[in-house]
GROMACS .gro file of C-alpha atoms in nm:
model
  245
    1MET     CA    1  11.825  11.169  13.016
    2THR     CA    2  11.779  10.821  13.092
    3LYS     CA    3  12.005  10.575  12.942
    4MET     CA    4  11.707  10.437  12.776
    5ASP     CA    5  11.699  10.800  12.628
    6LEU     CA    6  12.133  10.815  12.547
    7TYR     CA    7  12.075  10.459  12.369
    8ARG     CA    8  11.786  10.538  12.148
    9HIS     CA    9  11.978  10.859  12.043
   10ILE     CA   10  12.296  10.678  11.944
   11GLN     CA   11  12.091  10.440  11.764
   12LEU     CA   12  11.958  10.707  11.581
   13ASN     CA   13  12.220  10.895  11.495
   14LEU     CA   14  12.410  10.549  11.349
   15PHE     CA   15  12.195  10.556  11.103
   16GLY     CA   16  12.103  10.938  10.994
   17CYS     CA   17  11.796  10.902  11.149
   18SER     CA   18  11.804  11.186  11.405
   19ALA     CA   19  11.549  11.400  11.231
   20LEU     CA   20  11.344  11.179  11.272
   21GLU     CA   21  11.366  11.126  11.670
   22ARG     CA   22  11.150  11.357  11.779
   23ASP     CA   23  10.850  11.263  11.549
   24PRO     CA   24  10.598  11.032  11.520
   25PRO     CA   25  10.747  10.641  11.420
   26THR     CA   26  10.737  10.555  11.034
   27SER     CA   27  10.804  10.268  10.824
   28TYR     CA   28  11.178  10.466  10.756
   29THR     CA   29  11.237  10.502  11.148
   30VAL     CA   30  11.161  10.135  11.178
   31ILE     CA   31  11.359  10.021  10.915
   32CYS     CA   32  11.624  10.233  11.054
   33GLU     CA   33  11.614  10.052  11.396
   34LYS     CA   34  11.557   9.667  11.273
   35ILE     CA   35  11.840   9.699  10.954
   36TRP     CA   36  12.107   9.580  11.230
   37ARG     CA   37  11.944   9.304  11.348
   38PRO     CA   38  12.051   9.029  11.136
   39VAL     CA   39  12.405   9.103  11.211
   40THR     CA   40  12.400   9.124  11.559
   41SER     CA   41  12.177   8.888  11.585
   42THR     CA   42  12.412   8.632  11.436
   43LEU     CA   43  12.710   8.776  11.627
   44TYR     CA   44  12.533   8.789  11.962
   45PHE     CA   45  12.467   8.461  12.195
   46PRO     CA   46  12.316   8.530  12.561
   47VAL     CA   47  12.622   8.381  12.811
   48GLY     CA   48  12.461   8.290  13.174
   49PRO     CA   49  12.538   8.032  13.386
   50GLY     CA   50  12.343   7.808  13.195
   51THR     CA   51  12.491   7.909  12.858
   52GLY     CA   52  12.863   7.948  12.931
   53PHE     CA   53  12.963   7.562  12.799
   54LEU     CA   54  12.737   7.623  12.530
   55TYR     CA   55  12.888   7.937  12.410
   56LEU     CA   56  13.246   7.782  12.462
   57VAL     CA   57  13.162   7.466  12.255
   58ASN     CA   58  13.011   7.644  11.963
   59LEU     CA   59  13.318   7.887  11.934
   60TYR     CA   60  13.563   7.601  11.930
   61PHE     CA   61  13.336   7.453  11.681
   62LEU     CA   62  13.387   7.784  11.461
   63TYR     CA   63  13.773   7.770  11.502
   64GLN     CA   64  13.827   7.404  11.442
   65TYR     CA   65  13.607   7.355  11.136
   66SER     CA   66  13.639   7.671  10.967
   67THR     CA   67  13.947   7.656  11.005
   68ARG     CA   68  13.978   7.311  10.888
   69LEU     CA   69  13.786   7.429  10.533
   70GLU     CA   70  13.980   7.741  10.521
   71THR     CA   71  14.286   7.524  10.481
   72GLY     CA   72  14.136   7.219  10.297
   73ALA     CA   73  13.907   7.252   9.973
   74PHE     CA   74  13.925   7.676  10.044
   75ASP     CA   75  14.296   7.692  10.105
   76GLY     CA   76  14.433   7.944   9.853
   77LYS     CA   77  14.054   8.070   9.775
   78PRO     CA   78  13.929   8.308  10.040
   79ALA     CA   79  13.638   8.464   9.798
   80ASP     CA   80  13.514   8.107   9.774
   81TYR     CA   81  13.474   8.080  10.138
   82VAL     CA   82  13.326   8.458  10.161
   83PHE     CA   83  13.106   8.347   9.952
   84LEU     CA   84  13.039   8.047  10.186
   85LEU     CA   85  12.951   8.174  10.471
   86PHE     CA   86  12.741   8.505  10.307
   87PHE     CA   87  12.500   8.249  10.114
   88ASN     CA   88  12.464   8.071  10.417
   89TRP     CA   89  12.435   8.373  10.680
   90ILE     CA   90  12.144   8.498  10.404
   91CYS     CA   91  11.975   8.219  10.354
   92ILE     CA   92  11.922   8.161  10.804
   93VAL     CA   93  11.860   8.560  10.766
   94ILE     CA   94  11.554   8.461  10.593
   95THR     CA   95  11.455   8.197  10.774
   96GLY     CA   96  11.497   8.317  11.102
   97LEU     CA   97  11.263   8.642  11.001
   98MET     CA   98  11.033   8.323  10.827
   99MET     CA   99  10.993   8.159  11.201
  100ASP     CA  100  11.085   8.441  11.426
  101MET     CA  101  11.392   8.362  11.526
  102GLN     CA  102  11.619   8.578  11.799
  103LEU     CA  103  11.971   8.427  11.781
  104LEU     CA  104  12.148   8.312  11.460
  105MET     CA  105  12.487   8.217  11.543
  106ILE     CA  106  12.438   7.817  11.617
  107PRO     CA  107  12.247   7.762  11.299
  108LEU     CA  108  12.544   7.926  11.070
  109ILE     CA  109  12.802   7.763  11.285
  110MET     CA  110  12.597   7.432  11.215
  111SER     CA  111  12.605   7.514  10.810
  112VAL     CA  112  12.975   7.530  10.829
  113LEU     CA  113  13.033   7.234  11.025
  114TYR     CA  114  12.789   7.050  10.765
  115VAL     CA  115  12.959   7.144  10.458
  116TRP     CA  116  13.275   7.013  10.583
  117ALA     CA  117  13.117   6.686  10.744
  118GLN     CA  118  13.040   6.671  10.371
  119LEU     CA  119  13.360   6.750  10.223
  120ASN     CA  120  13.525   6.485  10.478
  121ARG     CA  121  13.290   6.199  10.419
  122ASP     CA  122  13.476   5.924  10.538
  123MET     CA  123  13.740   6.068  10.799
  124ILE     CA  124  13.684   5.919  11.113
  125VAL     CA  125  13.624   6.184  11.378
  126SER     CA  126  13.547   6.109  11.825
  127PHE     CA  127  13.255   6.245  11.997
  128TRP     CA  128  13.225   6.313  12.306
  129PHE     CA  129  13.214   5.952  12.563
  130GLY     CA  130  13.504   5.804  12.344
  131THR     CA  131  13.268   5.741  11.989
  132ARG     CA  132  13.401   5.765  11.691
  133PHE     CA  133  13.227   5.717  11.344
  134LYS     CA  134  13.273   5.920  10.992
  135ALA     CA  135  13.228   6.276  10.952
  136CYS     CA  136  12.974   6.282  10.758
  137TYR     CA  137  12.706   6.185  11.046
  138LEU     CA  138  12.865   6.391  11.292
  139PRO     CA  139  12.597   6.734  11.224
  140TRP     CA  140  12.342   6.486  11.299
  141VAL     CA  141  12.469   6.345  11.588
  142ILE     CA  142  12.522   6.631  11.742
  143LEU     CA  143  12.161   6.751  11.668
  144GLY     CA  144  12.039   6.408  11.797
  145PHE     CA  145  12.239   6.446  12.128
  146ASN     CA  146  12.097   6.794  12.187
  147TYR     CA  147  11.776   6.654  12.134
  148ILE     CA  148  11.873   6.393  12.454
  149ILE     CA  149  11.969   6.639  12.685
  150GLY     CA  150  11.673   6.824  12.621
  151GLY     CA  151  11.773   7.134  12.442
  152SER     CA  152  11.581   7.215  12.094
  153VAL     CA  153  11.717   7.115  11.799
  154VAL     CA  154  11.539   7.368  11.592
  155ASN     CA  155  11.929   7.587  11.561
  156GLU     CA  156  12.100   7.279  11.480
  157LEU     CA  157  11.868   7.195  11.219
  158ILE     CA  158  11.787   7.498  11.011
  159GLY     CA  159  12.207   7.484  10.982
  160ASN     CA  160  12.233   7.167  10.868
  161LEU     CA  161  11.969   7.206  10.594
  162VAL     CA  162  12.123   7.588  10.492
  163GLY     CA  163  12.424   7.341  10.462
  164HIS     CA  164  12.300   7.105  10.257
  165LEU     CA  165  12.195   7.363  10.068
  166TYR     CA  166  12.549   7.466  10.032
  167PHE     CA  167  12.721   7.162   9.901
  168PHE     CA  168  12.490   7.051   9.717
  169LEU     CA  169  12.431   7.330   9.444
  170MET     CA  170  12.783   7.413   9.500
  171PHE     CA  171  12.925   7.085   9.442
  172LYS     CA  172  12.702   6.776   9.434
  173TYR     CA  173  12.471   6.849   9.151
  174PRO     CA  174  12.699   7.034   8.914
  175MET     CA  175  13.054   6.845   8.970
  176ASP     CA  176  12.932   6.441   9.061
  177LEU     CA  177  12.583   6.439   8.941
  178GLY     CA  178  12.684   6.651   8.586
  179GLY     CA  179  12.463   6.867   8.629
  180ARG     CA  180  12.470   7.283   8.577
  181SER     CA  181  12.584   7.516   8.811
  182PHE     CA  182  12.326   7.715   8.958
  183LEU     CA  183  12.579   7.928   9.254
  184SER     CA  184  12.848   8.013   9.180
  185THR     CA  185  13.067   8.293   9.370
  186PRO     CA  186  13.060   8.696   9.233
  187GLU     CA  187  13.303   8.823   9.023
  188PHE     CA  188  13.334   9.122   9.259
  189LEU     CA  189  13.481   8.931   9.484
  190TYR     CA  190  13.777   8.776   9.317
  191HIS     CA  191  13.901   9.112   9.248
  192LEU     CA  192  13.866   9.180   9.630
  193LEU     CA  193  13.977   8.828   9.760
  194PRO     CA  194  14.189   8.713   9.455
  195ASN     CA  195  14.273   8.314   9.479
  196ARG     CA  196  14.672   8.213   9.559
  197ARG     CA  197  14.842   7.972   9.513
  198GLY     CA  198  15.066   7.751   9.720
  199GLY     CA  199  15.037   7.684  10.094
  200VAL     CA  200  14.971   7.351  10.290
  201SER     CA  201  14.632   7.101  10.169
  202GLY     CA  202  14.486   7.060  10.489
  203PHE     CA  203  14.121   6.895  10.521
  204GLY     CA  204  13.919   6.746  10.255
  205VAL     CA  205  13.877   6.841   9.880
  206PRO     CA  206  13.539   6.893   9.666
  207PRO     CA  207  13.462   6.567   9.460
  208SER     CA  208  13.567   6.557   9.120
  209ARG     CA  209  13.318   6.590   8.846
  210ARG     CA  210  13.237   6.319   8.748
  211PRO     CA  211  13.273   6.184   8.356
  212ALA     CA  212  12.964   6.268   8.062
  213PRO     CA  213  12.933   5.900   7.900
  214GLN     CA  214  13.033   6.032   7.548
  215GLU     CA  215  13.306   6.175   7.766
  216GLN     CA  216  13.360   5.798   7.837
  217ALA     CA  217  13.342   5.645   7.549
  218GLY     CA  218  13.548   5.874   7.407
  219GLY     CA  219  13.845   5.813   7.671
  220ALA     CA  220  13.765   5.398   7.552
  221GLY     CA  221  13.773   5.414   7.215
  222GLY     CA  222  14.094   5.652   7.216
  223GLY     CA  223  14.254   5.419   7.455
  224GLY     CA  224  14.181   5.138   7.259
  225GLY     CA  225  14.355   5.278   6.957
  226GLY     CA  226  14.673   5.307   7.139
  227GLY     CA  227  14.887   5.065   7.343
  228GLY     CA  228  14.855   4.776   7.064
  229GLY     CA  229  14.496   4.712   7.242
  230GLY     CA  230  14.597   4.707   7.585
  231GLY     CA  231  14.283   4.898   7.693
  232GLY     CA  232  14.475   5.235   7.694
  233ARG     CA  233  14.778   5.090   7.919
  234HIS     CA  234  15.116   5.178   7.780
  235ASN     CA  235  15.335   4.873   7.748
  236TRP     CA  236  15.639   4.871   8.005
  237GLY     CA  237  15.790   4.558   7.846
  238GLN     CA  238  15.831   4.243   8.054
  239GLY     CA  239  16.150   4.330   8.273
  240PHE     CA  240  16.419   4.082   8.440
  241ARG     CA  241  16.457   3.952   8.796
  242LEU     CA  242  16.751   4.077   9.001
  243GLY     CA  243  17.051   3.841   8.984
  244ASP     CA  244  16.944   3.733   8.618
  245GLU     CA  245  17.202   3.817   8.361
   0.00000   0.00000   0.00000
């Protein structure tokens, strides 16, 4: 038995397809051979003399910005963060199937980085050669830098678009624009990964929901009725200067 035969034997037995090992290929055999590829294409990265540095940079981005999300906007919300990764991964896998992409690690990392950058739009970040700019531009600066050095920008572009889709559906549209929520974490994830209270808040928070016009009008009317027409503010008194009797 050659190494290829041994590999195929282990692969088919892993998915319960050993009975079809000696039979002609069928649709079931094809499914058994392909079902693992969405996972391995996301976790695998070809490391070689020309890609080793890029792999280390991607690992740094994954650790840095994933940690900042977990200790910031998703602090104490493991279910929401797992749903972020799962939603982005599903979108990237579908895009990869449509565009015949073989490696999906970089788009997933860029989607996580994009969400962090949008939740920390005004934070000043540093990039190579001492450049400093707002965090909201970081995903596009990375894309432009890869284009300048002659690399492919397809992975970065797909990651940015998927990250923007999640941010818009989860935060921007329902909270900032006052629209309905099209995206929410499934309840079973909360049962598996319940929210926890406490902890240290880190980088960035989701945008607050913009009040509806009727809420603003109601708040203004209520404020005008109290405080003697003082615009809803409490009258703290005139006070005294230090040294006055």
